XYZ file of C-alpha atoms in Angstrom:
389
model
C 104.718 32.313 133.832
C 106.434 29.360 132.426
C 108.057 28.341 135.747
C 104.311 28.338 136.982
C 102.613 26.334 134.484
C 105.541 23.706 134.611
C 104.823 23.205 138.013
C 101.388 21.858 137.872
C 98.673 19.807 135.837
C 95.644 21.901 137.087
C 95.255 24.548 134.446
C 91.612 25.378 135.799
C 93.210 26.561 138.952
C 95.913 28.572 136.544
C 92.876 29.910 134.510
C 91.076 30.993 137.343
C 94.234 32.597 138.891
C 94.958 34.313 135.494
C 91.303 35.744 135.827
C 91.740 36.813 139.435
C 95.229 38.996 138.520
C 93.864 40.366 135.784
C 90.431 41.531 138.136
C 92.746 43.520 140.670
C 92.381 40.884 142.824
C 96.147 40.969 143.718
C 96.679 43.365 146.337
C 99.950 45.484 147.206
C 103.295 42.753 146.332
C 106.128 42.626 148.612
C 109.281 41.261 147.382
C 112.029 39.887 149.480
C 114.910 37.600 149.221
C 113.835 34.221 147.952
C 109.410 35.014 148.700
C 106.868 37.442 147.516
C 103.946 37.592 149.583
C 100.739 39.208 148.867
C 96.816 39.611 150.389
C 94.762 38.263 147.160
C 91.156 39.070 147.529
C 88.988 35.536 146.785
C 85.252 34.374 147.729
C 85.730 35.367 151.364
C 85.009 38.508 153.110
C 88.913 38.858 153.989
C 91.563 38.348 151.497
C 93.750 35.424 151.731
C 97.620 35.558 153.169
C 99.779 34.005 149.915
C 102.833 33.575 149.379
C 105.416 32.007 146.917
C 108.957 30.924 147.727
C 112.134 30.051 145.540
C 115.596 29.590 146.598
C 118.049 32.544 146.116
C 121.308 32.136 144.736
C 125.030 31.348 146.419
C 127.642 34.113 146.372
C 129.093 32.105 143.648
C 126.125 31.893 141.460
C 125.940 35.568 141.905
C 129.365 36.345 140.950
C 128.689 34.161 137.717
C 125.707 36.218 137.381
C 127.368 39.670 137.487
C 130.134 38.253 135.320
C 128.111 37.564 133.085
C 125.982 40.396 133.026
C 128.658 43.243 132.748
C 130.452 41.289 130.007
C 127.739 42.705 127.720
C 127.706 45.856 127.244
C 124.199 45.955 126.027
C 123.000 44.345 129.149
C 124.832 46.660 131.930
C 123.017 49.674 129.878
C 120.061 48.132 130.131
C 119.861 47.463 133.732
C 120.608 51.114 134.448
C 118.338 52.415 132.444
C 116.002 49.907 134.525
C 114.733 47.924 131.673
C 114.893 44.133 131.466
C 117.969 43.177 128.814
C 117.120 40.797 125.694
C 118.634 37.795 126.372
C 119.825 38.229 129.750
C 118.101 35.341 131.486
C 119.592 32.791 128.717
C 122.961 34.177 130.015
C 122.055 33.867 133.548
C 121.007 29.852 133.005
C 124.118 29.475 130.907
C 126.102 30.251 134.003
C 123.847 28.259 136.560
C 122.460 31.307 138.016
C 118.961 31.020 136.918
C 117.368 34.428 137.326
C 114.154 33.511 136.566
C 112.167 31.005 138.447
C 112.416 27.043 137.532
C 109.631 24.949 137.797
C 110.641 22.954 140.561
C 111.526 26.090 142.536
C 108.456 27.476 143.181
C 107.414 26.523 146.832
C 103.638 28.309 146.819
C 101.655 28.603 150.099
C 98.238 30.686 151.116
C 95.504 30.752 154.103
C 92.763 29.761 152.072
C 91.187 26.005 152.225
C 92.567 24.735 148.972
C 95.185 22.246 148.841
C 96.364 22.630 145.430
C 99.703 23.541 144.424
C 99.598 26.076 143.187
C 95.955 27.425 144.831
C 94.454 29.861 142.138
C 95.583 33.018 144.732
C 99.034 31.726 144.585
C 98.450 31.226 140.431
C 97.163 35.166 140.612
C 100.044 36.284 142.438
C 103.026 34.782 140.140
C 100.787 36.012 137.415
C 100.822 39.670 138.582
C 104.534 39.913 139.385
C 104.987 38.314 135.874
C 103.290 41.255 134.488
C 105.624 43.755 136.334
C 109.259 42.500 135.688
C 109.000 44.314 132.148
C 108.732 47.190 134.238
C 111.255 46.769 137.072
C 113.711 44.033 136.417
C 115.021 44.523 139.538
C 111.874 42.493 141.623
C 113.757 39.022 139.529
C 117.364 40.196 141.625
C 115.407 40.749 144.373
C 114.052 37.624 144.511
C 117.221 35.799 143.827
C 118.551 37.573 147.000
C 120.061 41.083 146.111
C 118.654 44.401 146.001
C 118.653 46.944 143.267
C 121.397 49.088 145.190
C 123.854 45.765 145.518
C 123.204 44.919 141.871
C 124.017 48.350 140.558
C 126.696 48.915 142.729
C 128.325 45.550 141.942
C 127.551 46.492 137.719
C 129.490 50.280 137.972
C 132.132 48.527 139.716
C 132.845 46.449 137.279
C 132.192 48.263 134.463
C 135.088 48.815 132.088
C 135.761 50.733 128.480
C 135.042 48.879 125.586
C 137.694 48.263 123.165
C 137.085 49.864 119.893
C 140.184 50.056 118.600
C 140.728 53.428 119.995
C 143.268 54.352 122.197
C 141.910 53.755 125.678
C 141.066 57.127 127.628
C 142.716 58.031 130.629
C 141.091 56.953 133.724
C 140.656 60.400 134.875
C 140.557 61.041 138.632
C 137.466 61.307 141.258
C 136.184 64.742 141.588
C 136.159 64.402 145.179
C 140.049 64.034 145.493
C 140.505 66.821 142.634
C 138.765 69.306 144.733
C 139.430 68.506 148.144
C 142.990 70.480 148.617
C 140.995 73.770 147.766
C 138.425 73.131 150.515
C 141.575 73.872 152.176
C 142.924 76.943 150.544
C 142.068 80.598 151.972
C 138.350 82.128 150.881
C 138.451 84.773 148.696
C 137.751 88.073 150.875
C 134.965 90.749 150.335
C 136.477 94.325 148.820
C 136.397 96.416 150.691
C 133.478 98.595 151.778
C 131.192 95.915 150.488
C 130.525 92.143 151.649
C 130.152 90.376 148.107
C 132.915 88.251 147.802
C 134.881 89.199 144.312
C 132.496 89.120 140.735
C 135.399 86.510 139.261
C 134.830 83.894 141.991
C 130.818 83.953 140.547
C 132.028 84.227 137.015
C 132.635 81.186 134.344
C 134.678 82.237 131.155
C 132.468 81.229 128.267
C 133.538 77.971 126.588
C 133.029 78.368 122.766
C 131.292 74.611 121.703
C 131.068 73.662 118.314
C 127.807 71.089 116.859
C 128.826 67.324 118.055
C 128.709 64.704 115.421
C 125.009 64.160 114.033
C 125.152 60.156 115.127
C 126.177 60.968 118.560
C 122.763 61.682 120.299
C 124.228 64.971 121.515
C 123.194 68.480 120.689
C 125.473 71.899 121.238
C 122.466 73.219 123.797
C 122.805 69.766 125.717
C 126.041 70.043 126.189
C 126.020 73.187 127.565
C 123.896 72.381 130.216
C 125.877 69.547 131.113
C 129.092 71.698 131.456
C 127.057 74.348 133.193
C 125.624 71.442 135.422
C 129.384 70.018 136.396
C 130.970 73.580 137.005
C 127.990 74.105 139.393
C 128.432 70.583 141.309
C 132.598 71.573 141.301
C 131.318 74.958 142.994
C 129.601 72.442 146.108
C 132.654 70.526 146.300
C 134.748 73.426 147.058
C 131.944 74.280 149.516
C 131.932 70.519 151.285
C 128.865 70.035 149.263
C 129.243 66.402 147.834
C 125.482 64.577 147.501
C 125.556 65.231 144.315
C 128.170 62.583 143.695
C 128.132 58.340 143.647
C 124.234 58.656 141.839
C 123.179 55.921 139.787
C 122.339 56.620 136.363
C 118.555 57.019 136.684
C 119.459 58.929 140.395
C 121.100 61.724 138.350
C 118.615 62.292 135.540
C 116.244 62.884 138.278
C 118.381 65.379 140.132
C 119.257 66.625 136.574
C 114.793 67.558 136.246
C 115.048 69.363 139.234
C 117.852 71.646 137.629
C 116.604 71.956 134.448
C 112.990 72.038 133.929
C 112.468 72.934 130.121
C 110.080 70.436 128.931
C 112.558 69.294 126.076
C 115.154 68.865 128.332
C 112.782 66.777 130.626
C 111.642 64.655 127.801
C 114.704 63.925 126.570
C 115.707 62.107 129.635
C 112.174 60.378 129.670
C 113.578 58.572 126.715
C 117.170 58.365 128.414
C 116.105 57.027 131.613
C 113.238 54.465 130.231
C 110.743 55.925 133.117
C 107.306 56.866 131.802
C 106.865 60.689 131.944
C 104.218 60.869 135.294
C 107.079 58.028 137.070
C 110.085 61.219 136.437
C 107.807 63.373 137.306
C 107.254 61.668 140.835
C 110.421 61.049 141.395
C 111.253 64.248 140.671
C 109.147 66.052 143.316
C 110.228 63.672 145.561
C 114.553 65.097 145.140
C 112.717 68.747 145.238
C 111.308 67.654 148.888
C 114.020 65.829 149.930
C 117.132 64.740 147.881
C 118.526 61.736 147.418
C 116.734 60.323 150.866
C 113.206 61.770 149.025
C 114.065 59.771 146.594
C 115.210 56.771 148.412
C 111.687 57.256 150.334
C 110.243 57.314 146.832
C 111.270 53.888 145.183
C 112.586 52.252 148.013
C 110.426 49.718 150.089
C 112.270 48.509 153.371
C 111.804 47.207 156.834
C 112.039 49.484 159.733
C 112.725 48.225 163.765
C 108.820 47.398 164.760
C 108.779 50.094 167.842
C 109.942 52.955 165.823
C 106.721 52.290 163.028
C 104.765 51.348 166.334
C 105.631 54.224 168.459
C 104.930 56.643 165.177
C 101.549 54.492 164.364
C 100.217 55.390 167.698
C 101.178 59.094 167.435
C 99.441 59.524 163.797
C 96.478 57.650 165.308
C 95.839 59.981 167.812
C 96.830 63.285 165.745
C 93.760 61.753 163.180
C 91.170 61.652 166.126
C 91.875 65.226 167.033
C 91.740 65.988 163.121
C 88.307 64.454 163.088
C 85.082 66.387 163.263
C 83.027 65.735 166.605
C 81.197 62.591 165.981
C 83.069 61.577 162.786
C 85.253 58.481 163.376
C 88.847 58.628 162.103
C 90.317 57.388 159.592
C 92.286 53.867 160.711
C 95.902 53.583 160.428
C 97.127 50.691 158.412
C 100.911 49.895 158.403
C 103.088 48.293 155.607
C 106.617 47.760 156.299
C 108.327 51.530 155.875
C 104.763 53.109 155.497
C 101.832 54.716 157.575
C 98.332 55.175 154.896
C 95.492 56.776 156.816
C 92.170 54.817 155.173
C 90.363 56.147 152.788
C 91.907 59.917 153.620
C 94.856 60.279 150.873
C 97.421 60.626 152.954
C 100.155 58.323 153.502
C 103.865 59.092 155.692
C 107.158 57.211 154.075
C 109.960 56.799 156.648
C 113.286 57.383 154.652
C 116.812 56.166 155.181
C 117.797 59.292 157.007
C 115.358 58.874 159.553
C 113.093 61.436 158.295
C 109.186 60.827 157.424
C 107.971 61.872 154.085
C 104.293 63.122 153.248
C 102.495 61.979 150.587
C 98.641 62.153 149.143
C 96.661 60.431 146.545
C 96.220 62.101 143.324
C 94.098 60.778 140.691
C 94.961 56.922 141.900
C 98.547 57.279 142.856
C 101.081 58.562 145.664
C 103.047 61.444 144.985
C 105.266 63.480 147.443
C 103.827 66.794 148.514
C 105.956 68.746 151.088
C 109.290 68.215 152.890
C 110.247 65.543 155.342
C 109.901 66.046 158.816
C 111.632 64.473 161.954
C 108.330 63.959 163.655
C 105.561 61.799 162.171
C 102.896 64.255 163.336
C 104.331 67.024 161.955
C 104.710 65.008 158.485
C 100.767 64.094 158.908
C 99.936 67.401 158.917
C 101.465 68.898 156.035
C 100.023 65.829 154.165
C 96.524 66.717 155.315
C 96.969 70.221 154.373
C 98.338 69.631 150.618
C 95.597 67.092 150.198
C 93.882 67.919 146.512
């Protein structure tokens, strides 16, 4: 907001742009490398194409920026807990990597007739992404040229122990290469006259736990389904099971809800993971459907080749006219980057990562995932239709 206000004299047009944000008038944002883009509804009957553009940063800008930001412990928590750290952009300047916009970065552009710079749709766009960072941090590294994946990755690589003093724990070894020479060991055998495999092989001694330390945040209960939670993802790595493993922080809290669905247990990593409790929830249906692709399909907003959204466009299109009572007109088909929403019908189709298209339908104003993925878009479309509230 202060990048935009430095940027002109015109504060009628900022005033009016502040107005049209905080009207809706901002439709759904897209945020790429170095632009955000937008359709901002204004006097005319269509909404106007805007856009603003800033530069992103040099490989060596970002590895000041990633320096600097896992040299703080406070901030690399932050991040993966998705919430924007205290003093993190001060850093980021201090470095030359500006994360946040300057004033004489901001390169704004639109359809409609004004010439002003910014227009007051440009103005309501910066205005409405300003409002969201608090909430996803991640649209500022976006814009600067690297995606929440690259960022995280890059921050648990370089994360190290902080010294305290203590003596410095062991690094430990990846539970991949721990378990992989048993994948290659002999399966235990059925007794005989039966075909259960042996009780012991299902059977964990118990392991006596005693209170942790008040100040730690921990309680005996959680701990115990932590431990019961790592023996069972050992158990799918001696099965060639590992998806479980390489999650981000917030990836594993919401596999964690799908595990363990007490309501204490699911509000305690509310407050762990930062999300608000309907945002877990959502994200958490979406691993039940589909895993770690759901979820991908969930928060992840991407670009697929044109003739494979096309090709799948065309097919939903005509599965809606046969859906559609005789007369009725179908719903139309509109088409946003990884996503196929059939008008005013509640029913959207999310292609994922793996290839695979996800069904969703509108519940009381949002999108939430309502049955598994399916390889053909059609097949998606109607499972949507049918789980529609």
């Amino acid at each position: 907001m202060e990048a935009l206000e430095g940027s002109t004299l015109d504060a009628g047009r900022l005033s009016r742009g502040r107005t049209y944000a905080r009207a809706g008038a901002v439709e759904e944002v897209t945020v790429r490398a170095g632009v955000l883009r937008a359709d901002v509804r204004g006097s005319d009957y269509h909404p106007y194409r805007t856009a603003v553009r800033l530069p992103v940063l040099s490989d060596a800008q970002w590895e000041r920026l990633l320096a600097a930001t896992a040299a703080v412990a406070a901030h690399m928590a932050a991040l993966l807990d998705g919430e924007m750290p205290r003093f993190l952009a001060d850093a980021a300047e201090a470095a030359d990597s500006p994360l946040l916009p300057r004033p004489d970065e901001l390169e704004p552009s639109c359809s409609c007739p004004d010439w002003g710079r910014p227009c007051k749709h440009a103005a309501a766009l910066c205005y409405a992404v300003a409002a969201t960072i608090d909430h996803d941090p991640f649209a500022l590294f976006a814009l600067r040229g690297r995606t929440r994946r690259q960022v995280l990755g890059e921050l648990e690589r370089r994360r190290a122990p902080v010294g305290t003093g203590a003596p410095e724990a062991p690094a430990g070894v990846p539970a991949a290469a721990a378990y992989a020479r048993w994948a290659q060991l002999p399966r235990p055998t059925a007794e005989p006259g039966t075909t259960d495999p042996p009780a012991a092989v299902d059977r964990c001694a118990p392991l006596p736990l005693e209170d942790p330390p008040p100040d730690s945040g921990l309680t005996a209960d959680g701990l115990a389904t932590l431990i019961a939670d790592t023996a069972g993802r050992a158990r799918e790595l001696l099965t060639g099971d590992v998806t479980s493993l390489g999650l981000t922080v917030r990836q594993d809290a919401v596999r964690l809800t799908t595990t363990h669905r007490s309501p204490e247990y699911f509000h305690g990593l509310v407050s762990g993971t930062g999300l608000r409790p309907l945002e877990l929830a959502r994200r958490t249906r979406a691993w039940r459907h589909g895993g770690l692709p759901g979820l991908a399909a969930c928060e992840d907003v991407w670009t697929p080749e044109r003739t494979t959204l096309a090709v799948a466009r065309h097919a939903v299109a005509d599965a809606l006219a046969d859906m559609a009572a005789p007369g009725g007109t179908p719903p139309p088909v509109r088409t946003w980057r990884n996503r196929l929403t059939a008008e005013h019908s509640g029913v959207q189709l999310r292609l994922g990562p793996d290839g695979r298209w996800y069904p969703y339908v509108r519940d009381d104003g949002a999108w939430w995932p309502c049955a598994p993925s399916a390889a053909d878009p059609v097949d998606a479309l109607t499972a949507a239709w049918e789980a529609r509230p």
